[in-house]
XYZ file of C-alpha atoms in Angstrom:
98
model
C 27.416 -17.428 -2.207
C 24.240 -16.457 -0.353
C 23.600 -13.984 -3.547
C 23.777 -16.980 -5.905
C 21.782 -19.038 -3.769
C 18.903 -16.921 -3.523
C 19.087 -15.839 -7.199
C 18.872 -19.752 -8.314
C 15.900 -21.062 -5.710
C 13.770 -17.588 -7.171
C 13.950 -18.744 -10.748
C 14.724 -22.827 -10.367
C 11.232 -23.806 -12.270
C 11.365 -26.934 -9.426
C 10.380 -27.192 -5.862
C 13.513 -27.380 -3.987
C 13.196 -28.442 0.161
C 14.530 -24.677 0.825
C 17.596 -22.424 1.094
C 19.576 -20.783 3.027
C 21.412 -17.570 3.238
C 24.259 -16.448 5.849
C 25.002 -12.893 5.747
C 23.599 -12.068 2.320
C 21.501 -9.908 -0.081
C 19.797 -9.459 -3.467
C 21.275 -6.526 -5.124
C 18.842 -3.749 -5.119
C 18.253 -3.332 -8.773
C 16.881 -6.606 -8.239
C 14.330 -5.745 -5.716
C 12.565 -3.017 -6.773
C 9.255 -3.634 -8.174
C 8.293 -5.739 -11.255
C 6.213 -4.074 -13.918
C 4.115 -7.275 -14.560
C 3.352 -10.295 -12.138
C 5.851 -13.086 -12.064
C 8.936 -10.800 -12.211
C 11.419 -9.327 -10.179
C 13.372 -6.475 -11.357
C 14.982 -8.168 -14.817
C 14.113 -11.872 -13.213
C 11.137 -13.980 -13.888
C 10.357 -15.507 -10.846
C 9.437 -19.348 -10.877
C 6.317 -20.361 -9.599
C 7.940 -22.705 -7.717
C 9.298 -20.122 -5.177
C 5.965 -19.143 -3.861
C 6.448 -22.438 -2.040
C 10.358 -22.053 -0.902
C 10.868 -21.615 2.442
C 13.996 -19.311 3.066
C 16.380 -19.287 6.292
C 17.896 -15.822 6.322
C 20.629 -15.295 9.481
C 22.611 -11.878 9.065
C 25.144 -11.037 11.893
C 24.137 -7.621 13.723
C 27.937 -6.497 13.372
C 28.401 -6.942 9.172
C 30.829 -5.153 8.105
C 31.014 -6.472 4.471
C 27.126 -6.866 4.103
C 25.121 -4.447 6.903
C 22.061 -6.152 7.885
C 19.700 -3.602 6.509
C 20.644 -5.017 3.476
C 19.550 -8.279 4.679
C 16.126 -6.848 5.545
C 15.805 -5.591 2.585
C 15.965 -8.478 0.597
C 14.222 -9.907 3.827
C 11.121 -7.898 3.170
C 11.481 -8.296 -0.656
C 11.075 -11.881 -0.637
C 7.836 -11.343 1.612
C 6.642 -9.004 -1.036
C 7.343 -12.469 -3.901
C 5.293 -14.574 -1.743
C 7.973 -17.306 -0.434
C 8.460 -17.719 3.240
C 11.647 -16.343 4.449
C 12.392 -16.356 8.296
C 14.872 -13.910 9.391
C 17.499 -14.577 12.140
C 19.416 -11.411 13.219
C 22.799 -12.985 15.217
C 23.543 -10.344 17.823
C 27.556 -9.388 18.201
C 28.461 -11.281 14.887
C 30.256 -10.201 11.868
C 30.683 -11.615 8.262
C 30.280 -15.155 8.085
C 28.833 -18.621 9.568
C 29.492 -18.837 13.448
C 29.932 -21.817 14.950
């Protein structure tokens, strides 16, 4: 879900309010670096995401998705120019807590 979500909001050619994504990541084909502005990996990246701002929480206990992975694509979406925040949620595993 959080995959999907972040896929969409980068190439959605509207503003959307934001997005959010609980212990998730971008593949990492997809975050290596574009050859020519406006792309990311095989994406073209909407301009529109330069302005989405990103909540990223990632449970320090993963076991399905390690949060390295969640930095990654943390520090990736830096690198596109959107505003991610990153919360790392200390003693949590896979999943929304509540």
């Amino acid at each position: 879900g959080a995959a999907v979500a972040l896929l969409a909001s980068l190439t959605y050619r509207r503003q959307l309010a934001g997005v959010a994504s609980f212990s998730g990541y971008l593949p990492p084909s997809l975050l290596r670096p574009a050859a020519k502005a406006g792309r990311v990996g095989g994406l073209d990246v909407s301009v529109a995401a330069a302005y989405l701002p990103v909540l990223m929480c990632h449970g320090s206990r993963d076991g399905v998705v390690p949060l390295m992975s969640g930095l990654a694509t943390y520090k990736a979406l830096v690198s596109m120019g959107t505003r991610p925040s990153f919360r790392s949620l200390q003693g949590v595993g896979h999943g929304v807590s509540g």
